[in-house]
């Protein structure tokens, strides 16, 4: 028997169904980043948080391979254009930004998570919410830092720069990474 500490499995945050209606969102338990040996030197985990509860679901997609990303992008662009049309803003710019970030998040779910990726689109009147989920609840989303441009791994950095807000949580259904986009700005 070794004196070394055995890592304990992560505990899961309660799902929204288990939480009292007035409770604030519960962030996930601290999970190891995808590459724990480089967390201090080359990046850190994405902050844990949930989006607010006021979003109305619009559409869902299941992407099970990289080939499915093209269809996701086209259908998401079309749905966002229809959902934000008639606003006194530039919905095409919001749609293009949301499509780019969603594609990055879905690619991460397929590459680093456990496929398929489940993509959900929701609106609250001022914000567009995209949630990308996968079945890997053992690794936290990891913000790459200090890499050369050709090394890749910047999907979450892109999301943080382009989205209004980005976060993640874990529950019984898996890991969920989300981003919001403000439809009231151009």
Tab-separated table of C-alpha atoms in Angstrom, residues 14-164:
chain	number	residue	atom	x	y	z
A	14	UNK	CA	-26.884	19.467	-8.425
A	15	UNK	CA	-28.866	19.727	-11.624
A	16	UNK	CA	-31.305	22.640	-12.019
A	17	UNK	CA	-34.154	20.211	-11.306
A	18	UNK	CA	-32.685	19.419	-7.865
A	19	UNK	CA	-32.059	23.051	-6.907
A	20	UNK	CA	-34.695	25.108	-5.113
A	21	UNK	CA	-36.394	27.590	-7.471
A	22	UNK	CA	-34.762	30.619	-5.834
A	23	UNK	CA	-31.264	29.161	-5.556
A	24	UNK	CA	-28.466	30.817	-7.472
A	25	UNK	CA	-26.596	28.682	-10.027
A	26	UNK	CA	-24.201	26.178	-8.533
A	27	UNK	CA	-20.865	25.909	-10.317
A	28	UNK	CA	-19.450	22.465	-11.005
A	29	UNK	CA	-16.981	20.753	-8.786
A	30	UNK	CA	-13.351	21.470	-9.541
A	31	UNK	CA	-12.350	19.081	-12.292
A	32	UNK	CA	-8.860	18.555	-13.636
A	33	UNK	CA	-8.013	20.394	-16.859
A	34	UNK	CA	-7.521	18.287	-19.975
A	35	UNK	CA	-3.773	18.404	-19.435
A	36	UNK	CA	-3.085	18.852	-15.705
A	37	UNK	CA	0.679	18.862	-16.206
A	38	UNK	CA	0.541	22.171	-18.075
A	39	UNK	CA	-2.211	23.984	-16.184
A	40	UNK	CA	0.144	26.313	-14.350
A	41	UNK	CA	2.490	26.983	-17.246
A	42	UNK	CA	0.264	27.149	-20.303
A	43	UNK	CA	-3.233	28.084	-19.204
A	44	UNK	CA	-6.024	27.572	-16.714
A	45	UNK	CA	-9.550	26.219	-16.504
A	46	UNK	CA	-12.525	28.223	-17.671
A	47	UNK	CA	-14.444	29.802	-14.765
A	48	UNK	CA	-17.416	27.705	-13.659
A	49	UNK	CA	-20.872	29.290	-13.896
A	50	UNK	CA	-24.313	28.689	-15.358
A	51	UNK	CA	-26.322	31.047	-17.554
A	52	UNK	CA	-29.414	32.616	-16.008
A	53	UNK	CA	-32.729	30.756	-16.220
A	54	UNK	CA	-34.641	33.264	-18.395
A	55	UNK	CA	-33.734	31.797	-21.782
A	56	UNK	CA	-36.368	30.292	-24.068
A	57	UNK	CA	-35.228	27.222	-26.041
A	58	UNK	CA	-35.257	27.709	-29.813
A	59	UNK	CA	-33.519	24.716	-31.377
A	60	UNK	CA	-31.274	21.690	-30.713
A	61	UNK	CA	-28.710	19.803	-32.753
A	62	UNK	CA	-26.725	16.606	-32.241
A	63	UNK	CA	-23.306	16.558	-33.895
A	64	UNK	CA	-21.569	13.202	-33.871
A	65	UNK	CA	-18.621	13.837	-36.188
A	66	UNK	CA	-16.553	16.668	-37.642
A	67	UNK	CA	-18.514	16.302	-40.885
A	68	UNK	CA	-21.665	17.323	-38.990
A	69	UNK	CA	-20.132	20.692	-38.099
A	70	UNK	CA	-20.789	22.097	-41.594
A	71	UNK	CA	-24.520	21.370	-41.342
A	72	UNK	CA	-24.596	22.780	-37.804
A	73	UNK	CA	-22.994	26.040	-38.928
A	74	UNK	CA	-25.396	26.470	-41.861
A	75	UNK	CA	-28.518	25.660	-39.846
A	76	UNK	CA	-27.425	27.754	-36.861
A	77	UNK	CA	-26.690	30.752	-39.122
A	78	UNK	CA	-30.132	30.414	-40.722
A	79	UNK	CA	-31.904	30.021	-37.359
A	80	UNK	CA	-30.092	32.995	-35.799
A	81	UNK	CA	-30.877	35.212	-38.769
A	82	UNK	CA	-34.559	34.318	-38.497
A	83	UNK	CA	-34.607	34.664	-34.698
A	84	UNK	CA	-32.933	38.093	-34.578
A	85	UNK	CA	-34.420	39.662	-37.721
A	86	UNK	CA	-36.423	42.840	-37.325
A	87	UNK	CA	-34.092	44.197	-34.652
A	88	UNK	CA	-32.432	47.585	-34.989
A	89	UNK	CA	-29.026	45.937	-34.834
A	90	UNK	CA	-26.794	44.025	-37.187
A	91	UNK	CA	-28.139	40.474	-36.734
A	92	UNK	CA	-25.803	39.118	-39.418
A	93	UNK	CA	-22.789	40.078	-37.303
A	94	UNK	CA	-24.293	38.498	-34.173
A	95	UNK	CA	-25.108	35.363	-36.171
A	96	UNK	CA	-21.608	35.081	-37.663
A	97	UNK	CA	-19.948	35.563	-34.268
A	98	UNK	CA	-22.253	33.044	-32.590
A	99	UNK	CA	-21.708	30.521	-35.399
A	100	UNK	CA	-17.921	30.832	-35.118
A	101	UNK	CA	-17.920	30.398	-31.326
A	102	UNK	CA	-20.449	27.548	-31.450
A	103	UNK	CA	-18.347	25.766	-34.064
A	104	UNK	CA	-15.270	26.116	-31.828
A	105	UNK	CA	-17.151	24.791	-28.780
A	106	UNK	CA	-18.646	21.880	-30.727
A	107	UNK	CA	-15.222	21.038	-32.168
A	108	UNK	CA	-13.827	20.996	-28.618
A	109	UNK	CA	-16.628	18.672	-27.498
A	110	UNK	CA	-15.909	16.284	-30.373
A	111	UNK	CA	-12.127	16.459	-29.948
A	112	UNK	CA	-11.677	16.586	-26.171
A	113	UNK	CA	-15.016	15.332	-24.849
A	114	UNK	CA	-17.062	12.241	-25.533
A	115	UNK	CA	-19.174	12.601	-28.697
A	116	UNK	CA	-21.809	13.302	-29.659
A	117	UNK	CA	-21.939	17.034	-29.014
A	118	UNK	CA	-25.381	18.358	-28.106
A	119	UNK	CA	-25.901	21.977	-29.164
A	120	UNK	CA	-28.768	24.097	-27.858
A	121	UNK	CA	-29.820	27.569	-28.947
A	122	UNK	CA	-31.955	29.802	-26.708
A	123	UNK	CA	-32.945	33.481	-26.510
A	124	UNK	CA	-34.046	35.835	-23.733
A	125	UNK	CA	-34.887	38.948	-25.755
A	126	UNK	CA	-31.480	40.606	-25.391
A	127	UNK	CA	-29.049	37.689	-25.484
A	128	UNK	CA	-28.474	34.626	-27.615
A	129	UNK	CA	-27.374	31.577	-25.598
A	130	UNK	CA	-25.548	28.617	-27.083
A	131	UNK	CA	-24.836	25.550	-24.922
A	132	UNK	CA	-22.599	22.744	-26.163
A	133	UNK	CA	-22.666	19.553	-24.087
A	134	UNK	CA	-20.834	16.250	-24.148
A	135	UNK	CA	-20.652	13.205	-21.897
A	136	UNK	CA	-17.145	13.879	-20.525
A	137	UNK	CA	-17.627	15.093	-16.980
A	138	UNK	CA	-14.042	14.237	-15.978
A	139	UNK	CA	-12.192	17.180	-17.581
A	140	UNK	CA	-12.690	20.894	-17.141
A	141	UNK	CA	-12.619	23.188	-20.190
A	142	UNK	CA	-9.039	24.433	-20.505
A	143	UNK	CA	-7.960	27.887	-21.699
A	144	UNK	CA	-4.775	27.423	-23.708
A	145	UNK	CA	-2.079	29.995	-23.128
A	146	UNK	CA	1.491	30.358	-24.294
A	147	UNK	CA	1.128	28.240	-27.427
A	148	UNK	CA	2.428	29.105	-30.843
A	149	UNK	CA	-0.360	30.005	-33.317
A	150	UNK	CA	0.064	26.765	-35.297
A	151	UNK	CA	-0.360	24.559	-32.221
A	152	UNK	CA	-4.129	25.106	-32.030
A	153	UNK	CA	-6.150	24.873	-28.862
A	154	UNK	CA	-7.496	28.423	-28.863
A	155	UNK	CA	-11.232	27.705	-29.215
A	156	UNK	CA	-12.080	28.859	-25.690
A	157	UNK	CA	-9.863	31.937	-26.059
A	158	UNK	CA	-11.804	32.834	-29.211
A	159	UNK	CA	-15.077	32.277	-27.354
A	160	UNK	CA	-14.012	34.499	-24.451
A	161	UNK	CA	-12.962	37.297	-26.793
A	162	UNK	CA	-16.063	37.255	-29.003
A	163	UNK	CA	-18.896	36.268	-26.666
A	164	UNK	CA	-20.626	38.464	-24.112
